Amino acid sequence: MPPASNPLVLVVVAVVVLSAAAVFGSGGKSLTLTLERASHNGLEMSELRDRDRLRHGRILQQQPTGVLDFPVEGTYDPFLVGLYFTRVKLGTPPKEFYVQIDTGSDVLWVSCNSCNGCPTSSGLQIPLEFFDPSSSSTASLISCSDRRCALGEQSSDSFCSNKNQCGYTFQYGDGSGASGFYSSDLMYFDTIVGNSLASNSSARIVFGCSTSQTGDLTKSDRAVDGIFGFGQQGFSVVSQLSSQGITPNVFSHCLKGENGGGGILVLGQIVEPNIVYTPLVPSQPHYNLNLQSIAVNGQILPIDPAVFQTSNNRGTIIDTGTTLAYLSEEAYDPFVNAITQMVSQSTRPLVSKGIQCYLTTFSASEIFPPVSLNFAGGASMLLKPEDYLLQQNSIGGAAVWCIGFQKIQGQGITILGDLVLKDKIVVYDLADQRIGWVNYDCSSSVNVSATTGNGKTEYVNTGQIDNSSSRLNYYELIPTVVLAFTFYVLSFCHFYIL
């Protein structure tokens, strides 16, 4: 983080707000939320790496009746560091909260009215709210005798206090933390019945009410109202809603890779014919995959496969909240050496702040080789140069491209963040315990699977729907884009939860 004495920097913050309505056949229901991305530019890659490193210390069926699908307009710029968040309505009367979307944790929690250390304003130019259980006519506290508290204890998401309250304490690697108690209340959303949109439908869920926050969570520069965990344990909202038959036990995303943001978030399954799947490593708290080898320009690198095997301090994790990508220590040097050797005739290699970079007058796609990450089951993730490089700056008309993969010193963890995952559909199929992906233009419409009343599965392209059709269970998305611009002080710490 830059020192507090740094001068103010004018940063344009683009907030893309998307409202999506899903329309499908008779009797179907769908949940609608809002996905937003706020971005701040002006950071060096070393700062992105340092912020990701903080985040890494915090790594903590019924037949579904509908899906949630959000098209997001906009592009991604590797020099913009952002935060994905959505809005949820909780309580009676409903109150709206901005919560960070986090695939590395399980619990939805928001700040409570009696919170110690919770920010009261946000540099993201969003209003911050506090949940007050006594002001909601439908709120009820979760006691220690509640079976749901015992469910949370199994995944270390809850504990029992001496006040007979089911509580939680989350401590993160950067010294920040959140603690509070669990409440059961209504979560509100829009429901589609036939071709009609019915607002303020609801489902009862369990979520956290934080009474204390410490460390970076107390800072207002990038503050939100809480965290929306998309993990796979029982306390996750994905698990809760799927068990009630409101959404399927699968979610998907597609992040657009140009000019700073946007994409698609789906509580449901995006379907494309070329998606390849690999099994999730069983009994892991995060989205761990079996990476088996790495190839540069078709040549398998000399890396012992044991380097990638999952254990207490090893493994490969897919995480959308990580800006860059990280290789285990034993894999990093062979990877960088192979890239350097292949481009040495067309570039001037240089090291900038410990990061391998290349000075060249050529475009990245002309001289840098393709990379393949090869997973169990024959699934390969194909990376273009822009998926593992970042353009740092220009010197005398030549571009400086730097390796976006970073080394995790003394650890065997590999983390695939947004740098790698952009321009791909990624499907988290929790029902079948697998993750799939395919390279994709994320500004295009997507196919979404839907189950009709007779149990037949149909596939519909969300951009080419015939609204008069009564045969299909289908989804129509209506985006709304809002741009917000603000002055911002470039002295903030990037907040991630893993």
Short mmCIF file of C-alpha atoms in Angstrom, two decimals, residues 4-319:
data_model
loop_
_atom_site.label_atom_id
_atom_site.label_comp_id
_atom_site.label_asym_id
_atom_site.label_seq_id
_atom_site.Cartn_x
_atom_site.Cartn_y
_atom_site.Cartn_z
CA ALA A 4 -0.20 7.99 3.55
CA SER A 5 1.96 10.93 2.47
CA ASN A 6 1.48 10.18 -1.22
CA PRO A 7 -0.35 12.90 -3.17
CA LEU A 8 -3.94 12.52 -4.14
CA VAL A 9 -4.47 10.77 -7.43
CA LEU A 10 -7.52 11.26 -9.60
CA VAL A 11 -8.97 7.86 -10.34
CA VAL A 12 -12.04 7.16 -12.44
CA VAL A 13 -14.18 4.53 -10.82
CA ALA A 14 -16.64 2.77 -13.07
CA VAL A 15 -19.45 0.96 -11.32
CA VAL A 16 -21.45 -1.23 -13.63
CA VAL A 17 -24.86 -1.99 -12.21
CA LEU A 18 -26.84 -4.69 -13.87
CA SER A 19 -30.40 -5.69 -13.23
CA ALA A 20 -31.38 -8.97 -14.79
CA ALA A 21 -34.86 -10.38 -15.04
CA ALA A 22 -35.24 -14.06 -15.81
CA VAL A 23 -38.31 -15.21 -17.67
CA PHE A 24 -39.29 -18.81 -18.03
CA GLY A 25 -42.17 -21.21 -18.42
CA SER A 26 -45.17 -21.77 -16.22
CA GLY A 27 -44.48 -22.52 -12.58
CA GLY A 28 -40.76 -21.72 -12.77
CA LYS A 29 -39.06 -19.37 -10.35
CA SER A 30 -35.84 -17.43 -10.51
CA LEU A 31 -33.85 -15.31 -8.10
CA THR A 32 -32.58 -11.92 -9.30
CA LEU A 33 -29.70 -10.01 -7.71
CA THR A 34 -27.48 -7.18 -8.92
CA LEU A 35 -23.80 -7.65 -9.78
CA GLU A 36 -21.47 -4.68 -9.57
CA ARG A 37 -17.79 -4.12 -10.14
CA ALA A 38 -15.87 -1.15 -8.82
CA SER A 39 -12.36 -0.52 -10.16
CA HIS A 40 -9.45 1.71 -9.19
CA ASN A 41 -6.48 2.23 -11.49
CA GLY A 42 -2.96 3.49 -11.01
CA LEU A 43 -1.50 0.49 -9.16
CA GLU A 44 1.73 -1.24 -10.03
CA MET A 45 1.71 -4.99 -10.45
CA SER A 46 3.84 -5.42 -7.34
CA GLU A 47 1.04 -3.82 -5.34
CA LEU A 48 -1.51 -6.19 -6.86
CA ARG A 49 0.76 -9.07 -5.94
CA ASP A 50 1.15 -7.83 -2.35
CA ARG A 51 -2.59 -7.51 -1.95
CA ASP A 52 -3.19 -10.96 -3.35
CA ARG A 53 -0.59 -12.29 -0.90
CA LEU A 54 -2.60 -10.87 1.99
CA ARG A 55 -5.68 -12.50 0.63
CA HIS A 56 -4.06 -15.91 0.39
CA GLY A 57 -3.62 -15.97 4.15
CA ARG A 58 -7.38 -15.81 4.55
CA ILE A 59 -8.33 -18.90 2.64
CA LEU A 60 -10.40 -20.11 5.03
CA GLN A 61 -30.60 -32.30 -3.68
CA GLN A 62 -33.84 -31.31 -4.53
CA GLN A 63 -34.90 -30.58 -8.13
CA PRO A 64 -34.06 -26.89 -8.68
CA THR A 65 -36.83 -24.70 -10.06
CA GLY A 66 -34.90 -21.77 -11.45
CA VAL A 67 -31.60 -20.08 -12.12
CA LEU A 68 -30.10 -16.64 -11.70
CA ASP A 69 -28.22 -15.19 -14.66
CA PHE A 70 -26.58 -11.74 -14.88
CA PRO A 71 -25.09 -10.30 -18.09
CA VAL A 72 -22.51 -7.66 -17.27
CA GLU A 73 -21.46 -5.08 -19.83
CA GLY A 74 -17.93 -3.70 -19.80
CA THR A 75 -14.37 -4.88 -20.18
CA TYR A 76 -11.40 -5.86 -18.09
CA ASP A 77 -8.11 -3.93 -17.87
CA PRO A 78 -5.22 -5.65 -16.06
CA PHE A 79 -4.13 -2.36 -14.51
CA LEU A 80 -7.48 -1.92 -12.78
CA VAL A 81 -7.87 -3.71 -9.48
CA GLY A 82 -11.49 -4.32 -8.55
CA LEU A 83 -14.03 -5.77 -6.21
CA TYR A 84 -17.07 -7.80 -7.19
CA PHE A 85 -20.13 -7.22 -5.06
CA THR A 86 -23.85 -7.63 -5.20
CA ARG A 87 -26.88 -6.34 -3.32
CA VAL A 88 -29.11 -8.47 -1.12
CA LYS A 89 -32.31 -7.53 0.72
CA LEU A 90 -32.74 -8.92 4.21
CA GLY A 91 -35.35 -8.63 6.96
CA THR A 92 -38.89 -7.27 7.27
CA PRO A 93 -39.22 -4.56 6.14
CA PRO A 94 -36.43 -5.43 3.69
CA LYS A 95 -33.15 -3.56 3.91
CA GLU A 96 -30.57 -3.57 1.14
CA PHE A 97 -26.91 -4.48 1.73
CA TYR A 98 -23.86 -4.37 -0.52
CA VAL A 99 -21.85 -7.57 -0.07
CA GLN A 100 -18.64 -8.79 -1.65
CA ILE A 101 -18.90 -11.92 -3.77
CA ASP A 102 -16.34 -14.36 -2.40
CA THR A 103 -15.85 -17.87 -3.77
CA GLY A 104 -13.34 -18.65 -1.02
CA SER A 105 -15.67 -18.52 1.98
CA ASP A 106 -19.08 -19.95 2.84
CA VAL A 107 -21.00 -17.48 4.94
CA LEU A 108 -23.12 -14.45 4.05
CA TRP A 109 -22.57 -11.87 6.79
CA VAL A 110 -23.42 -8.18 7.10
CA SER A 111 -22.55 -5.51 9.65
CA CYS A 112 -24.81 -5.39 12.70
CA ASN A 113 -26.22 -2.21 14.22
CA SER A 114 -24.06 -2.61 17.34
CA CYS A 115 -20.85 -3.26 15.39
CA ASN A 116 -17.53 -2.20 16.86
CA GLY A 117 -15.06 -1.12 14.18
CA CYS A 118 -17.43 -1.33 11.22
CA PRO A 119 -17.01 1.48 8.65
CA THR A 120 -19.84 3.99 8.32
CA SER A 121 -18.88 5.29 4.87
CA SER A 122 -17.32 3.82 1.74
CA GLY A 123 -14.89 5.15 -0.84
CA LEU A 124 -16.83 3.07 -3.38
CA GLN A 125 -19.55 5.74 -3.13
CA ILE A 126 -22.16 3.28 -1.91
CA PRO A 127 -24.36 3.75 1.17
CA LEU A 128 -23.45 1.47 4.05
CA GLU A 129 -26.21 -0.11 6.15
CA PHE A 130 -26.40 -2.02 9.43
CA PHE A 131 -28.71 -4.92 10.15
CA ASP A 132 -30.83 -4.61 13.31
CA PRO A 133 -32.54 -7.90 14.24
CA SER A 134 -34.89 -6.09 16.65
CA SER A 135 -36.19 -3.97 13.76
CA SER A 136 -37.11 -6.97 11.61
CA SER A 137 -40.40 -8.66 12.42
CA THR A 138 -39.21 -11.92 10.83
CA ALA A 139 -35.74 -12.18 12.42
CA SER A 140 -34.87 -14.93 14.87
CA LEU A 141 -31.53 -15.74 16.46
CA ILE A 142 -29.91 -19.13 15.99
CA SER A 143 -29.41 -20.84 19.34
CA CYS A 144 -26.76 -23.38 20.23
CA SER A 145 -29.37 -26.14 20.24
CA ASP A 146 -30.35 -25.40 16.63
CA ARG A 147 -29.17 -28.19 14.33
CA ARG A 148 -27.99 -25.56 11.86
CA CYS A 149 -25.43 -24.34 14.38
CA ALA A 150 -24.07 -27.87 14.65
CA LEU A 151 -23.87 -27.97 10.84
CA GLY A 152 -21.73 -24.84 10.85
CA GLU A 153 -19.45 -26.25 13.54
CA GLN A 154 -18.55 -29.14 11.23
CA SER A 155 -17.01 -26.69 8.73
CA SER A 156 -15.63 -24.32 11.41
CA ASP A 157 -18.15 -21.68 10.32
CA SER A 158 -19.83 -21.45 13.73
CA PHE A 159 -19.33 -21.98 17.46
CA CYS A 160 -21.50 -21.88 20.57
CA SER A 161 -21.19 -18.95 22.99
CA ASN A 162 -21.93 -18.90 26.70
CA LYS A 163 -25.05 -16.85 25.92
CA ASN A 164 -26.54 -19.81 24.02
CA GLN A 165 -26.02 -17.92 20.79
CA CYS A 166 -24.63 -19.50 17.62
CA GLY A 167 -21.73 -17.25 16.69
CA TYR A 168 -18.68 -16.99 14.47
CA THR A 169 -15.18 -15.55 14.51
CA PHE A 170 -13.22 -15.29 11.28
CA GLN A 171 -9.54 -14.36 11.52
CA TYR A 172 -7.64 -13.55 8.35
CA GLY A 173 -3.97 -13.67 7.44
CA ASP A 174 -3.53 -9.90 7.25
CA GLY A 175 -4.66 -9.47 10.86
CA SER A 176 -8.22 -8.43 10.06
CA GLY A 177 -11.21 -10.25 11.44
CA ALA A 178 -14.97 -10.33 11.89
CA SER A 179 -17.10 -11.83 14.63
CA GLY A 180 -20.77 -11.87 15.48
CA PHE A 181 -23.82 -14.10 15.72
CA TYR A 182 -26.12 -15.89 13.31
CA SER A 183 -29.65 -14.82 12.52
CA SER A 184 -32.41 -16.41 10.49
CA ASP A 185 -34.47 -14.04 8.38
CA LEU A 186 -36.01 -13.51 4.98
CA MET A 187 -33.93 -12.82 1.90
CA TYR A 188 -35.94 -10.99 -0.77
CA PHE A 189 -35.65 -11.32 -4.52
CA ASP A 190 -37.71 -11.09 -7.69
CA THR A 191 -39.62 -14.17 -8.80
CA ILE A 192 -40.88 -14.97 -12.29
CA VAL A 193 -44.17 -16.87 -12.59
CA GLY A 194 -45.03 -17.64 -16.20
CA ASN A 195 -44.27 -14.45 -18.11
CA SER A 196 -44.94 -12.17 -15.13
CA LEU A 197 -42.38 -10.63 -12.79
CA ALA A 198 -43.42 -10.80 -9.13
CA SER A 199 -41.28 -8.71 -6.79
CA ASN A 200 -40.51 -9.29 -3.11
CA SER A 201 -40.59 -13.05 -3.14
CA SER A 202 -38.53 -14.39 -0.27
CA ALA A 203 -36.81 -17.37 1.28
CA ARG A 204 -35.61 -17.85 4.84
CA ILE A 205 -31.85 -18.14 5.16
CA VAL A 206 -29.22 -18.12 7.92
CA PHE A 207 -26.64 -15.33 7.75
CA GLY A 208 -24.15 -13.64 10.03
CA CYS A 209 -24.60 -10.35 11.85
CA SER A 210 -21.14 -8.93 12.62
CA THR A 211 -20.71 -7.08 15.90
CA SER A 212 -16.95 -6.57 15.56
CA GLN A 213 -14.50 -5.98 12.73
CA THR A 214 -10.75 -5.45 12.96
CA GLY A 215 -7.80 -4.69 10.69
CA ASP A 216 -8.48 -3.78 7.07
CA LEU A 217 -12.18 -4.46 7.55
CA THR A 218 -12.38 -1.24 9.56
CA LYS A 219 -11.12 0.90 6.67
CA SER A 220 -13.63 2.88 4.68
CA ASP A 221 -11.83 3.21 1.34
CA ARG A 222 -13.21 -0.04 -0.11
CA ALA A 223 -15.83 -0.82 2.49
CA VAL A 224 -18.95 -2.84 1.77
CA ASP A 225 -21.67 -4.06 4.11
CA GLY A 226 -20.37 -7.61 4.32
CA ILE A 227 -19.26 -10.75 2.51
CA PHE A 228 -21.34 -13.08 0.34
CA GLY A 229 -19.62 -16.46 0.53
CA PHE A 230 -20.03 -18.74 -2.49
CA GLY A 231 -18.28 -21.76 -0.96
CA GLN A 232 -19.72 -25.25 -0.94
CA GLN A 233 -20.38 -25.83 2.76
CA GLY A 234 -23.87 -25.99 4.27
CA PHE A 235 -23.91 -22.39 5.51
CA SER A 236 -23.41 -20.97 2.02
CA VAL A 237 -26.47 -19.27 0.50
CA VAL A 238 -25.96 -21.35 -2.65
CA SER A 239 -26.40 -24.50 -0.54
CA GLN A 240 -29.32 -23.07 1.40
CA LEU A 241 -31.26 -21.90 -1.67
CA SER A 242 -30.62 -25.09 -3.62
CA SER A 243 -31.86 -27.20 -0.69
CA GLN A 244 -35.10 -25.20 -0.80
CA GLY A 245 -35.49 -25.78 -4.54
CA ILE A 246 -35.06 -22.10 -5.43
CA THR A 247 -31.78 -22.34 -7.35
CA PRO A 248 -29.70 -25.26 -8.63
CA ASN A 249 -26.57 -26.35 -6.80
CA VAL A 250 -24.31 -24.83 -9.44
CA PHE A 251 -23.06 -21.38 -10.32
CA SER A 252 -21.04 -19.96 -13.20
CA HIS A 253 -19.19 -16.84 -14.25
CA CYS A 254 -17.64 -15.31 -17.36
CA LEU A 255 -15.36 -12.29 -16.87
CA LYS A 256 -14.76 -10.03 -19.84
CA GLY A 257 -11.09 -9.38 -20.49
CA GLU A 258 -10.78 -5.80 -21.80
CA ASN A 259 -11.00 -2.28 -20.42
CA GLY A 260 -11.73 -2.92 -16.80
CA GLY A 261 -14.68 -4.96 -15.76
CA GLY A 262 -17.95 -6.67 -16.35
CA GLY A 263 -18.99 -10.20 -17.01
CA ILE A 264 -21.69 -12.70 -16.16
CA LEU A 265 -22.60 -14.26 -12.82
CA VAL A 266 -25.05 -17.15 -12.88
CA LEU A 267 -26.64 -19.06 -10.03
CA GLY A 268 -27.19 -21.88 -12.45
CA GLN A 269 -25.32 -23.72 -15.20
CA ILE A 270 -24.03 -22.04 -18.33
CA VAL A 271 -23.95 -24.62 -21.10
CA GLU A 272 -21.56 -24.55 -24.06
CA PRO A 273 -20.64 -27.61 -26.18
CA ASN A 274 -16.87 -27.24 -25.72
CA ILE A 275 -16.78 -26.91 -21.94
CA VAL A 276 -14.30 -29.36 -20.42
CA TYR A 277 -14.70 -30.58 -16.86
CA THR A 278 -12.30 -31.80 -14.21
CA PRO A 279 -13.27 -33.24 -10.82
CA LEU A 280 -13.04 -31.20 -7.65
CA VAL A 281 -10.61 -32.63 -5.14
CA PRO A 282 -12.93 -34.19 -2.53
CA SER A 283 -13.13 -33.11 1.11
CA GLN A 284 -11.48 -29.72 0.55
CA PRO A 285 -12.83 -26.41 1.91
CA HIS A 286 -11.98 -24.55 -1.30
CA TYR A 287 -12.29 -25.15 -5.02
CA ASN A 288 -9.23 -27.39 -5.38
CA LEU A 289 -8.38 -29.07 -8.69
CA ASN A 290 -5.83 -31.71 -9.71
CA LEU A 291 -3.33 -29.80 -11.86
CA GLN A 292 -1.02 -32.39 -13.43
CA SER A 293 1.31 -30.49 -15.77
CA ILE A 294 2.04 -27.20 -17.50
CA ALA A 295 2.97 -26.92 -21.18
CA VAL A 296 4.56 -23.92 -22.91
CA ASN A 297 4.11 -23.88 -26.68
CA GLY A 298 3.10 -27.53 -26.48
CA GLN A 299 6.15 -28.67 -24.51
CA ILE A 300 5.51 -30.14 -21.06
CA LEU A 301 7.70 -28.44 -18.46
CA PRO A 302 10.05 -30.58 -16.32
CA ILE A 303 8.05 -30.26 -13.11
CA ASP A 304 7.51 -33.16 -10.74
CA PRO A 305 3.72 -33.89 -10.75
CA ALA A 306 3.92 -34.31 -6.97
CA VAL A 307 4.39 -30.54 -6.78
CA PHE A 308 0.73 -30.06 -7.67
CA GLN A 309 -0.80 -32.78 -5.47
CA THR A 310 -3.27 -31.57 -2.86
CA SER A 311 -2.18 -31.80 0.77
CA ASN A 312 -2.15 -29.55 3.81
CA ASN A 313 0.16 -27.00 2.18
CA ARG A 314 -0.09 -27.91 -1.49
CA GLY A 315 -2.69 -27.87 -4.23
CA THR A 316 -4.31 -25.78 -6.94
CA ILE A 317 -7.19 -23.43 -6.15
CA ILE A 318 -9.47 -21.54 -8.53
CA ASP A 319 -10.39 -18.17 -7.01
#
